Amino acid sequence: MTGRNLVFLVLLLLGTAWSTFHLKYAVVRLERHAHGLEREIARTVDEIRTLETDLALRTHPDRIVAVAPKLDMVPVTVRQLVSASTLPDHARVAYADRMLAVLLPSGAEVPARLKPLALGGLPR
């Protein structure tokens, strides 16, 4: 074996060792990052479950019945029901759900919604 080949093989061996070393620690860093993301996902899922449970508790009918007097809530009576003829004309409220861009004198643009002038013959 010549000296030139020996130097080449030693450099090749050192390069391979260096690459393996850096690759190993890059994988270790990525595994740590993946474990951190898994912990964060587990924490978020746990938080979502907690919030869903809280919502179910707060909206349970028995709880609403218990809290209703404190909030001045009363059950619906027949006098509060209306006939279909007293509902507003669809043409008047057709644009109420659309957002429009309004240009202000300053040049800024803001979103706005249209509001019907009268509902069921009663002015607003």
mmCIF file of N, CA and C in Angstrom:
data_model
loop_
_atom_site.group_PDB
_atom_site.id
_atom_site.type_symbol
_atom_site.label_atom_id
_atom_site.label_comp_id
_atom_site.label_asym_id
_atom_site.label_seq_id
_atom_site.Cartn_x
_atom_site.Cartn_y
_atom_site.Cartn_z
ATOM 1 N N MET A 1 0.850 -1.165 0.000
ATOM 2 C CA MET A 1 0.000 0.000 0.000
ATOM 3 C C MET A 1 0.897 1.230 0.000
ATOM 4 N N THR A 2 0.563 2.166 -0.832
ATOM 5 C CA THR A 2 1.386 3.361 -0.942
ATOM 6 C C THR A 2 0.968 4.372 0.103
ATOM 7 N N GLY A 3 1.819 5.313 0.333
ATOM 8 C CA GLY A 3 1.554 6.352 1.320
ATOM 9 C C GLY A 3 0.361 7.215 0.941
ATOM 10 N N ARG A 4 0.194 7.438 -0.354
ATOM 11 C CA ARG A 4 -0.917 8.257 -0.827
ATOM 12 C C ARG A 4 -2.241 7.567 -0.532
ATOM 13 N N ASN A 5 -2.320 6.262 -0.776
ATOM 14 C CA ASN A 5 -3.546 5.509 -0.497
ATOM 15 C C ASN A 5 -3.828 5.471 1.003
ATOM 16 N N LEU A 6 -2.768 5.328 1.802
ATOM 17 C CA LEU A 6 -2.932 5.276 3.248
ATOM 18 C C LEU A 6 -3.493 6.601 3.781
ATOM 19 N N VAL A 7 -2.963 7.720 3.276
ATOM 20 C CA VAL A 7 -3.464 9.042 3.685
ATOM 21 C C VAL A 7 -4.934 9.187 3.266
ATOM 22 N N PHE A 8 -5.263 8.750 2.072
ATOM 23 C CA PHE A 8 -6.646 8.830 1.590
ATOM 24 C C PHE A 8 -7.573 8.003 2.475
ATOM 25 N N LEU A 9 -7.176 6.786 2.825
ATOM 26 C CA LEU A 9 -8.000 5.922 3.671
ATOM 27 C C LEU A 9 -8.170 6.495 5.076
ATOM 28 N N VAL A 10 -7.117 7.085 5.646
ATOM 29 C CA VAL A 10 -7.208 7.693 6.966
ATOM 30 C C VAL A 10 -8.155 8.893 6.928
ATOM 31 N N LEU A 11 -8.051 9.726 5.895
ATOM 32 C CA LEU A 11 -8.955 10.873 5.760
ATOM 33 C C LEU A 11 -10.395 10.416 5.540
ATOM 34 N N LEU A 12 -10.564 9.355 4.782
ATOM 35 C CA LEU A 12 -11.896 8.809 4.552
ATOM 36 C C LEU A 12 -12.476 8.274 5.862
ATOM 37 N N LEU A 13 -11.661 7.591 6.642
ATOM 38 C CA LEU A 13 -12.095 7.079 7.938
ATOM 39 C C LEU A 13 -12.468 8.212 8.894
ATOM 40 N N LEU A 14 -11.650 9.265 8.945
ATOM 41 C CA LEU A 14 -11.947 10.412 9.808
ATOM 42 C C LEU A 14 -13.226 11.130 9.358
ATOM 43 N N GLY A 15 -13.405 11.281 8.062
ATOM 44 C CA GLY A 15 -14.618 11.927 7.534
ATOM 45 C C GLY A 15 -15.862 11.123 7.858
ATOM 46 N N THR A 16 -15.765 9.812 7.741
ATOM 47 C CA THR A 16 -16.891 8.946 8.061
ATOM 48 C C THR A 16 -17.219 9.010 9.554
ATOM 49 N N ALA A 17 -16.187 8.995 10.390
ATOM 50 C CA ALA A 17 -16.406 9.083 11.839
ATOM 51 C C ALA A 17 -17.044 10.418 12.199
ATOM 52 N N TRP A 18 -16.551 11.505 11.623
ATOM 53 C CA TRP A 18 -17.120 12.834 11.893
ATOM 54 C C TRP A 18 -18.580 12.892 11.453
ATOM 55 N N SER A 19 -18.892 12.373 10.255
ATOM 56 C CA SER A 19 -20.265 12.386 9.739
ATOM 57 C C SER A 19 -21.187 11.564 10.630
ATOM 58 N N THR A 20 -20.711 10.386 11.059
ATOM 59 C CA THR A 20 -21.516 9.532 11.928
ATOM 60 C C THR A 20 -21.796 10.221 13.262
ATOM 61 N N PHE A 21 -20.788 10.859 13.823
ATOM 62 C CA PHE A 21 -20.926 11.575 15.085
ATOM 63 C C PHE A 21 -21.988 12.664 14.974
ATOM 64 N N HIS A 22 -21.898 13.497 13.938
ATOM 65 C CA HIS A 22 -22.856 14.597 13.768
ATOM 66 C C HIS A 22 -24.246 14.079 13.426
ATOM 67 N N LEU A 23 -24.326 13.022 12.643
ATOM 68 C CA LEU A 23 -25.624 12.456 12.300
ATOM 69 C C LEU A 23 -26.307 11.899 13.556
ATOM 70 N N LYS A 24 -25.537 11.231 14.403
ATOM 71 C CA LYS A 24 -26.095 10.660 15.630
ATOM 72 C C LYS A 24 -26.687 11.758 16.512
ATOM 73 N N TYR A 25 -25.970 12.842 16.716
ATOM 74 C CA TYR A 25 -26.463 13.900 17.589
ATOM 75 C C TYR A 25 -27.572 14.732 16.943
ATOM 76 N N ALA A 26 -27.580 14.778 15.617
ATOM 77 C CA ALA A 26 -28.707 15.432 14.939
ATOM 78 C C ALA A 26 -29.984 14.619 15.164
ATOM 79 N N VAL A 27 -29.868 13.293 15.113
ATOM 80 C CA VAL A 27 -31.018 12.428 15.367
ATOM 81 C C VAL A 27 -31.472 12.564 16.816
ATOM 82 N N VAL A 28 -30.537 12.655 17.735
ATOM 83 C CA VAL A 28 -30.885 12.828 19.156
ATOM 84 C C VAL A 28 -31.652 14.136 19.351
ATOM 85 N N ARG A 29 -31.184 15.221 18.713
ATOM 86 C CA ARG A 29 -31.888 16.510 18.823
ATOM 87 C C ARG A 29 -33.303 16.420 18.245
ATOM 88 N N LEU A 30 -33.423 15.761 17.095
ATOM 89 C CA LEU A 30 -34.746 15.633 16.482
ATOM 90 C C LEU A 30 -35.673 14.775 17.344
ATOM 91 N N GLU A 31 -35.148 13.720 17.970
ATOM 92 C CA GLU A 31 -35.974 12.900 18.858
ATOM 93 C C GLU A 31 -36.441 13.706 20.063
ATOM 94 N N ARG A 32 -35.574 14.530 20.629
ATOM 95 C CA ARG A 32 -35.973 15.385 21.751
ATOM 96 C C ARG A 32 -37.078 16.349 21.333
ATOM 97 N N HIS A 33 -36.914 16.922 20.145
ATOM 98 C CA HIS A 33 -37.922 17.848 19.630
ATOM 99 C C HIS A 33 -39.256 17.115 19.425
ATOM 100 N N ALA A 34 -39.192 15.891 18.874
ATOM 101 C CA ALA A 34 -40.413 15.108 18.648
ATOM 102 C C ALA A 34 -41.089 14.772 19.975
ATOM 103 N N HIS A 35 -40.316 14.403 20.991
ATOM 104 C CA HIS A 35 -40.897 14.119 22.305
ATOM 105 C C HIS A 35 -41.530 15.370 22.905
ATOM 106 N N GLY A 36 -40.892 16.520 22.711
ATOM 107 C CA GLY A 36 -41.472 17.773 23.197
ATOM 108 C C GLY A 36 -42.799 18.071 22.517
ATOM 109 N N LEU A 37 -42.863 17.838 21.198
ATOM 110 C CA LEU A 37 -44.116 18.056 20.478
ATOM 111 C C LEU A 37 -45.195 17.083 20.939
ATOM 112 N N GLU A 38 -44.798 15.834 21.195
ATOM 113 C CA GLU A 38 -45.776 14.852 21.680
ATOM 114 C C GLU A 38 -46.320 15.255 23.044
ATOM 115 N N ARG A 39 -45.458 15.771 23.926
ATOM 116 C CA ARG A 39 -45.927 16.240 25.228
ATOM 117 C C ARG A 39 -46.869 17.426 25.077
ATOM 118 N N GLU A 40 -46.530 18.324 24.164
ATOM 119 C CA GLU A 40 -47.390 19.497 23.939
ATOM 120 C C GLU A 40 -48.745 19.072 23.376
ATOM 121 N N ILE A 41 -48.746 18.102 22.463
ATOM 122 C CA ILE A 41 -50.008 17.601 21.909
ATOM 123 C C ILE A 41 -50.841 16.954 23.007
ATOM 124 N N ALA A 42 -50.199 16.153 23.858
ATOM 125 C CA ALA A 42 -50.924 15.507 24.958
ATOM 126 C C ALA A 42 -51.504 16.546 25.905
ATOM 127 N N ARG A 43 -50.742 17.607 26.183
ATOM 128 C CA ARG A 43 -51.218 18.685 27.056
ATOM 129 C C ARG A 43 -52.418 19.392 26.427
ATOM 130 N N THR A 44 -52.347 19.641 25.113
ATOM 131 C CA THR A 44 -53.435 20.322 24.418
ATOM 132 C C THR A 44 -54.687 19.453 24.387
ATOM 133 N N VAL A 45 -54.522 18.152 24.121
ATOM 134 C CA VAL A 45 -55.667 17.239 24.122
ATOM 135 C C VAL A 45 -56.307 17.198 25.512
ATOM 136 N N ASP A 46 -55.481 17.175 26.545
ATOM 137 C CA ASP A 46 -55.997 17.179 27.910
ATOM 138 C C ASP A 46 -56.757 18.472 28.197
ATOM 139 N N GLU A 47 -56.224 19.587 27.724
ATOM 140 C CA GLU A 47 -56.903 20.872 27.922
ATOM 141 C C GLU A 47 -58.235 20.908 27.180
ATOM 142 N N ILE A 48 -58.265 20.361 25.963
ATOM 143 C CA ILE A 48 -59.513 20.315 25.196
ATOM 144 C C ILE A 48 -60.545 19.467 25.925
ATOM 145 N N ARG A 49 -60.129 18.324 26.441
ATOM 146 C CA ARG A 49 -61.062 17.469 27.192
ATOM 147 C C ARG A 49 -61.578 18.184 28.435
ATOM 148 N N THR A 50 -60.699 18.906 29.110
ATOM 149 C CA THR A 50 -61.118 19.651 30.294
ATOM 150 C C THR A 50 -62.143 20.722 29.920
ATOM 151 N N LEU A 51 -61.892 21.437 28.831
ATOM 152 C CA LEU A 51 -62.824 22.482 28.400
ATOM 153 C C LEU A 51 -64.155 21.894 27.944
ATOM 154 N N GLU A 52 -64.111 20.741 27.265
ATOM 155 C CA GLU A 52 -65.357 20.101 26.852
ATOM 156 C C GLU A 52 -66.171 19.672 28.077
ATOM 157 N N THR A 53 -65.490 19.147 29.082
ATOM 158 C CA THR A 53 -66.173 18.746 30.314
ATOM 159 C C THR A 53 -66.768 19.960 31.016
ATOM 160 N N ASP A 54 -66.015 21.049 31.048
ATOM 161 C CA ASP A 54 -66.496 22.278 31.673
ATOM 162 C C ASP A 54 -67.726 22.804 30.937
ATOM 163 N N LEU A 55 -67.672 22.771 29.600
ATOM 164 C CA LEU A 55 -68.814 23.226 28.809
ATOM 165 C C LEU A 55 -70.031 22.346 29.060
ATOM 166 N N ALA A 56 -69.817 21.030 29.111
ATOM 167 C CA ALA A 56 -70.936 20.122 29.370
ATOM 168 C C ALA A 56 -71.542 20.385 30.743
ATOM 169 N N LEU A 57 -70.685 20.664 31.718
ATOM 170 C CA LEU A 57 -71.190 20.952 33.062
ATOM 171 C C LEU A 57 -71.969 22.262 33.085
ATOM 172 N N ARG A 58 -71.424 23.279 32.436
ATOM 173 C CA ARG A 58 -72.079 24.597 32.468
ATOM 174 C C ARG A 58 -73.391 24.623 31.695
ATOM 175 N N THR A 59 -73.507 23.804 30.659
ATOM 176 C CA THR A 59 -74.721 23.819 29.843
ATOM 177 C C THR A 59 -75.682 22.697 30.188
ATOM 178 N N HIS A 60 -75.422 21.981 31.259
ATOM 179 C CA HIS A 60 -76.330 20.911 31.683
ATOM 180 C C HIS A 60 -77.654 21.548 32.116
ATOM 181 N N PRO A 61 -78.765 20.980 31.675
ATOM 182 C CA PRO A 61 -80.071 21.587 31.992
ATOM 183 C C PRO A 61 -80.317 21.800 33.484
ATOM 184 N N ASP A 62 -79.897 20.867 34.321
ATOM 185 C CA ASP A 62 -80.124 21.047 35.764
ATOM 186 C C ASP A 62 -79.388 22.279 36.284
ATOM 187 N N ARG A 63 -78.197 22.500 35.799
ATOM 188 C CA ARG A 63 -77.425 23.671 36.238
ATOM 189 C C ARG A 63 -78.071 24.957 35.730
ATOM 190 N N ILE A 64 -78.549 24.941 34.489
ATOM 191 C CA ILE A 64 -79.192 26.137 33.937
ATOM 192 C C ILE A 64 -80.445 26.467 34.724
ATOM 193 N N VAL A 65 -81.216 25.447 35.109
ATOM 194 C CA VAL A 65 -82.420 25.677 35.909
ATOM 195 C C VAL A 65 -82.048 26.284 37.254
ATOM 196 N N ALA A 66 -80.939 25.826 37.844
ATOM 197 C CA ALA A 66 -80.530 26.351 39.150
ATOM 198 C C ALA A 66 -80.023 27.787 39.053
ATOM 199 N N VAL A 67 -79.396 28.139 37.937
ATOM 200 C CA VAL A 67 -78.786 29.468 37.791
ATOM 201 C C VAL A 67 -79.770 30.479 37.200
ATOM 202 N N ALA A 68 -80.813 30.003 36.526
ATOM 203 C CA ALA A 68 -81.751 30.887 35.827
ATOM 204 C C ALA A 68 -82.334 31.992 36.691
ATOM 205 N N PRO A 69 -82.779 31.747 37.922
ATOM 206 C CA PRO A 69 -83.341 32.848 38.727
ATOM 207 C C PRO A 69 -82.317 33.945 39.017
ATOM 208 N N LYS A 70 -81.065 33.580 39.179
ATOM 209 C CA LYS A 70 -80.036 34.592 39.442
ATOM 210 C C LYS A 70 -79.804 35.487 38.227
ATOM 211 N N LEU A 71 -80.074 34.954 37.041
ATOM 212 C CA LEU A 71 -79.858 35.710 35.802
ATOM 213 C C LEU A 71 -81.147 36.314 35.263
ATOM 214 N N ASP A 72 -82.210 36.267 36.046
ATOM 215 C CA ASP A 72 -83.537 36.772 35.645
ATOM 216 C C ASP A 72 -84.033 36.105 34.373
ATOM 217 N N MET A 73 -83.773 34.831 34.234
ATOM 218 C CA MET A 73 -84.272 34.068 33.088
ATOM 219 C C MET A 73 -85.610 33.447 33.460
ATOM 220 N N VAL A 74 -86.538 33.460 32.517
ATOM 221 C CA VAL A 74 -87.856 32.864 32.752
ATOM 222 C C VAL A 74 -88.166 31.927 31.589
ATOM 223 N N PRO A 75 -89.000 30.932 31.823
ATOM 224 C CA PRO A 75 -89.378 30.034 30.727
ATOM 225 C C PRO A 75 -90.198 30.770 29.669
ATOM 226 N N VAL A 76 -90.175 30.240 28.471
ATOM 227 C CA VAL A 76 -90.933 30.833 27.368
ATOM 228 C C VAL A 76 -92.416 30.604 27.625
ATOM 229 N N THR A 77 -93.206 31.657 27.385
ATOM 230 C CA THR A 77 -94.658 31.547 27.544
ATOM 231 C C THR A 77 -95.304 31.636 26.174
ATOM 232 N N VAL A 78 -96.587 31.311 26.125
ATOM 233 C CA VAL A 78 -97.318 31.355 24.862
ATOM 234 C C VAL A 78 -97.369 32.778 24.317
ATOM 235 N N ARG A 79 -97.374 33.758 25.173
ATOM 236 C CA ARG A 79 -97.436 35.150 24.722
ATOM 237 C C ARG A 79 -96.157 35.571 23.999
ATOM 238 N N GLN A 80 -95.062 34.861 24.213
ATOM 239 C CA GLN A 80 -93.810 35.223 23.567
ATOM 240 C C GLN A 80 -93.666 34.596 22.186
ATOM 241 N N LEU A 81 -94.528 33.696 21.820
ATOM 242 C CA LEU A 81 -94.486 33.068 20.510
ATOM 243 C C LEU A 81 -95.194 33.964 19.502
ATOM 244 N N VAL A 82 -94.735 33.952 18.258
ATOM 245 C CA VAL A 82 -95.338 34.784 17.215
ATOM 246 C C VAL A 82 -95.708 33.905 16.035
ATOM 247 N N SER A 83 -96.583 34.421 15.204
ATOM 248 C CA SER A 83 -96.966 33.680 14.001
ATOM 249 C C SER A 83 -95.977 34.000 12.877
ATOM 250 N N ALA A 84 -95.986 33.189 11.856
ATOM 251 C CA ALA A 84 -95.053 33.377 10.745
ATOM 252 C C ALA A 84 -95.311 34.683 10.001
ATOM 253 N N SER A 85 -96.548 35.179 10.021
ATOM 254 C CA SER A 85 -96.857 36.417 9.302
ATOM 255 C C SER A 85 -96.213 37.641 9.957
ATOM 256 N N THR A 86 -95.878 37.559 11.226
ATOM 257 C CA THR A 86 -95.251 38.700 11.892
ATOM 258 C C THR A 86 -93.733 38.710 11.748
ATOM 259 N N LEU A 87 -93.171 37.680 11.149
ATOM 260 C CA LEU A 87 -91.715 37.654 10.936
ATOM 261 C C LEU A 87 -91.327 38.663 9.859
ATOM 262 N N PRO A 88 -90.115 39.187 9.885
ATOM 263 C CA PRO A 88 -89.719 40.202 8.916
ATOM 264 C C PRO A 88 -89.636 39.645 7.502
ATOM 265 N N ASP A 89 -89.817 40.546 6.566
ATOM 266 C CA ASP A 89 -89.718 40.196 5.153
ATOM 267 C C ASP A 89 -88.277 39.816 4.840
ATOM 268 N N HIS A 90 -88.111 38.706 4.122
ATOM 269 C CA HIS A 90 -86.765 38.223 3.811
ATOM 270 C C HIS A 90 -85.973 39.235 2.984
ATOM 271 N N ALA A 91 -86.642 39.975 2.107
ATOM 272 C CA ALA A 91 -85.934 40.945 1.269
ATOM 273 C C ALA A 91 -85.289 42.043 2.103
ATOM 274 N N ARG A 92 -85.900 42.390 3.232
ATOM 275 C CA ARG A 92 -85.350 43.458 4.069
ATOM 276 C C ARG A 92 -84.122 43.012 4.860
ATOM 277 N N VAL A 93 -84.062 41.740 5.194
ATOM 278 C CA VAL A 93 -82.935 41.265 5.998
ATOM 279 C C VAL A 93 -81.929 40.442 5.196
ATOM 280 N N ALA A 94 -82.076 40.408 3.877
ATOM 281 C CA ALA A 94 -81.212 39.575 3.038
ATOM 282 C C ALA A 94 -79.746 39.990 3.139
ATOM 283 N N TYR A 95 -79.482 41.260 3.324
ATOM 284 C CA TYR A 95 -78.102 41.734 3.356
ATOM 285 C C TYR A 95 -77.540 41.822 4.778
ATOM 286 N N ALA A 96 -78.300 41.448 5.766
ATOM 287 C CA ALA A 96 -77.848 41.605 7.145
ATOM 288 C C ALA A 96 -76.668 40.707 7.494
ATOM 289 N N ASP A 97 -76.504 39.595 6.775
ATOM 290 C CA ASP A 97 -75.399 38.699 7.104
ATOM 291 C C ASP A 97 -74.163 38.938 6.238
ATOM 292 N N ARG A 98 -74.184 39.879 5.342
ATOM 293 C CA ARG A 98 -73.043 40.147 4.458
ATOM 294 C C ARG A 98 -72.140 41.226 5.044
ATOM 295 N N MET A 99 -70.852 41.030 4.878
ATOM 296 C CA MET A 99 -69.873 42.032 5.306
ATOM 297 C C MET A 99 -69.512 42.898 4.100
ATOM 298 N N LEU A 100 -69.487 44.200 4.305
ATOM 299 C CA LEU A 100 -69.103 45.136 3.264
ATOM 300 C C LEU A 100 -67.897 45.932 3.732
ATOM 301 N N ALA A 101 -67.050 46.309 2.795
ATOM 302 C CA ALA A 101 -65.888 47.130 3.133
ATOM 303 C C ALA A 101 -66.271 48.594 2.974
ATOM 304 N N VAL A 102 -66.033 49.390 4.003
ATOM 305 C CA VAL A 102 -66.356 50.817 3.989
ATOM 306 C C VAL A 102 -65.040 51.585 4.064
ATOM 307 N N LEU A 103 -64.862 52.517 3.141
ATOM 308 C CA LEU A 103 -63.649 53.314 3.099
ATOM 309 C C LEU A 103 -63.847 54.575 3.941
ATOM 310 N N LEU A 104 -62.992 54.759 4.934
ATOM 311 C CA LEU A 104 -63.071 55.927 5.812
ATOM 312 C C LEU A 104 -62.328 57.106 5.180
ATOM 313 N N PRO A 105 -62.610 58.349 5.629
ATOM 314 C CA PRO A 105 -61.896 59.509 5.082
ATOM 315 C C PRO A 105 -60.376 59.416 5.295
ATOM 316 N N SER A 106 -59.949 58.695 6.313
ATOM 317 C CA SER A 106 -58.507 58.559 6.558
ATOM 318 C C SER A 106 -57.848 57.611 5.564
ATOM 319 N N GLY A 107 -58.656 56.908 4.776
ATOM 320 C CA GLY A 107 -58.105 55.961 3.816
ATOM 321 C C GLY A 107 -58.157 54.534 4.310
ATOM 322 N N ALA A 108 -58.480 54.344 5.574
ATOM 323 C CA ALA A 108 -58.558 52.993 6.137
ATOM 324 C C ALA A 108 -59.860 52.336 5.694
ATOM 325 N N GLU A 109 -59.830 51.033 5.588
ATOM 326 C CA GLU A 109 -61.005 50.275 5.193
ATOM 327 C C GLU A 109 -61.463 49.431 6.377
ATOM 328 N N VAL A 110 -62.759 49.512 6.719
ATOM 329 C CA VAL A 110 -63.283 48.759 7.853
ATOM 330 C C VAL A 110 -64.455 47.906 7.379
ATOM 331 N N PRO A 111 -64.660 46.749 8.010
ATOM 332 C CA PRO A 111 -65.819 45.921 7.653
ATOM 333 C C PRO A 111 -67.091 46.471 8.294
ATOM 334 N N ALA A 112 -68.206 46.351 7.596
ATOM 335 C CA ALA A 112 -69.489 46.824 8.121
ATOM 336 C C ALA A 112 -70.577 45.861 7.688
ATOM 337 N N ARG A 113 -71.657 45.829 8.456
ATOM 338 C CA ARG A 113 -72.815 45.009 8.116
ATOM 339 C C ARG A 113 -74.025 45.916 7.926
ATOM 340 N N LEU A 114 -74.882 45.529 7.008
ATOM 341 C CA LEU A 114 -76.113 46.270 6.802
ATOM 342 C C LEU A 114 -77.139 45.829 7.840
ATOM 343 N N LYS A 115 -77.996 46.754 8.237
ATOM 344 C CA LYS A 115 -79.032 46.464 9.218
ATOM 345 C C LYS A 115 -80.361 46.882 8.610
ATOM 346 N N PRO A 116 -81.387 46.052 8.709
ATOM 347 C CA PRO A 116 -82.673 46.441 8.128
ATOM 348 C C PRO A 116 -83.264 47.640 8.861
ATOM 349 N N LEU A 117 -83.995 48.466 8.098
ATOM 350 C CA LEU A 117 -84.613 49.648 8.688
ATOM 351 C C LEU A 117 -85.804 49.304 9.556
ATOM 352 N N ALA A 118 -86.534 48.262 9.165
ATOM 353 C CA ALA A 118 -87.732 47.876 9.927
ATOM 354 C C ALA A 118 -87.840 46.373 9.928
ATOM 355 N N LEU A 119 -88.296 45.844 11.045
ATOM 356 C CA LEU A 119 -88.552 44.404 11.155
ATOM 357 C C LEU A 119 -90.007 44.205 11.515
ATOM 358 N N GLY A 120 -90.705 43.475 10.677
ATOM 359 C CA GLY A 120 -92.105 43.173 10.981
ATOM 360 C C GLY A 120 -92.967 44.418 11.073
ATOM 361 N N GLY A 121 -92.612 45.458 10.313
ATOM 362 C CA GLY A 121 -93.376 46.683 10.336
ATOM 363 C C GLY A 121 -93.010 47.614 11.459
ATOM 364 N N LEU A 122 -92.135 47.198 12.372
ATOM 365 C CA LEU A 122 -91.737 48.057 13.477
ATOM 366 C C LEU A 122 -90.378 48.700 13.142
ATOM 367 N N PRO A 123 -90.275 50.040 13.182
ATOM 368 C CA PRO A 123 -88.981 50.657 12.906
ATOM 369 C C PRO A 123 -87.991 50.326 14.000
ATOM 370 N N ARG A 124 -86.739 50.223 13.591
ATOM 371 C CA ARG A 124 -85.683 49.909 14.559
ATOM 372 C C ARG A 124 -85.140 51.169 15.151
#
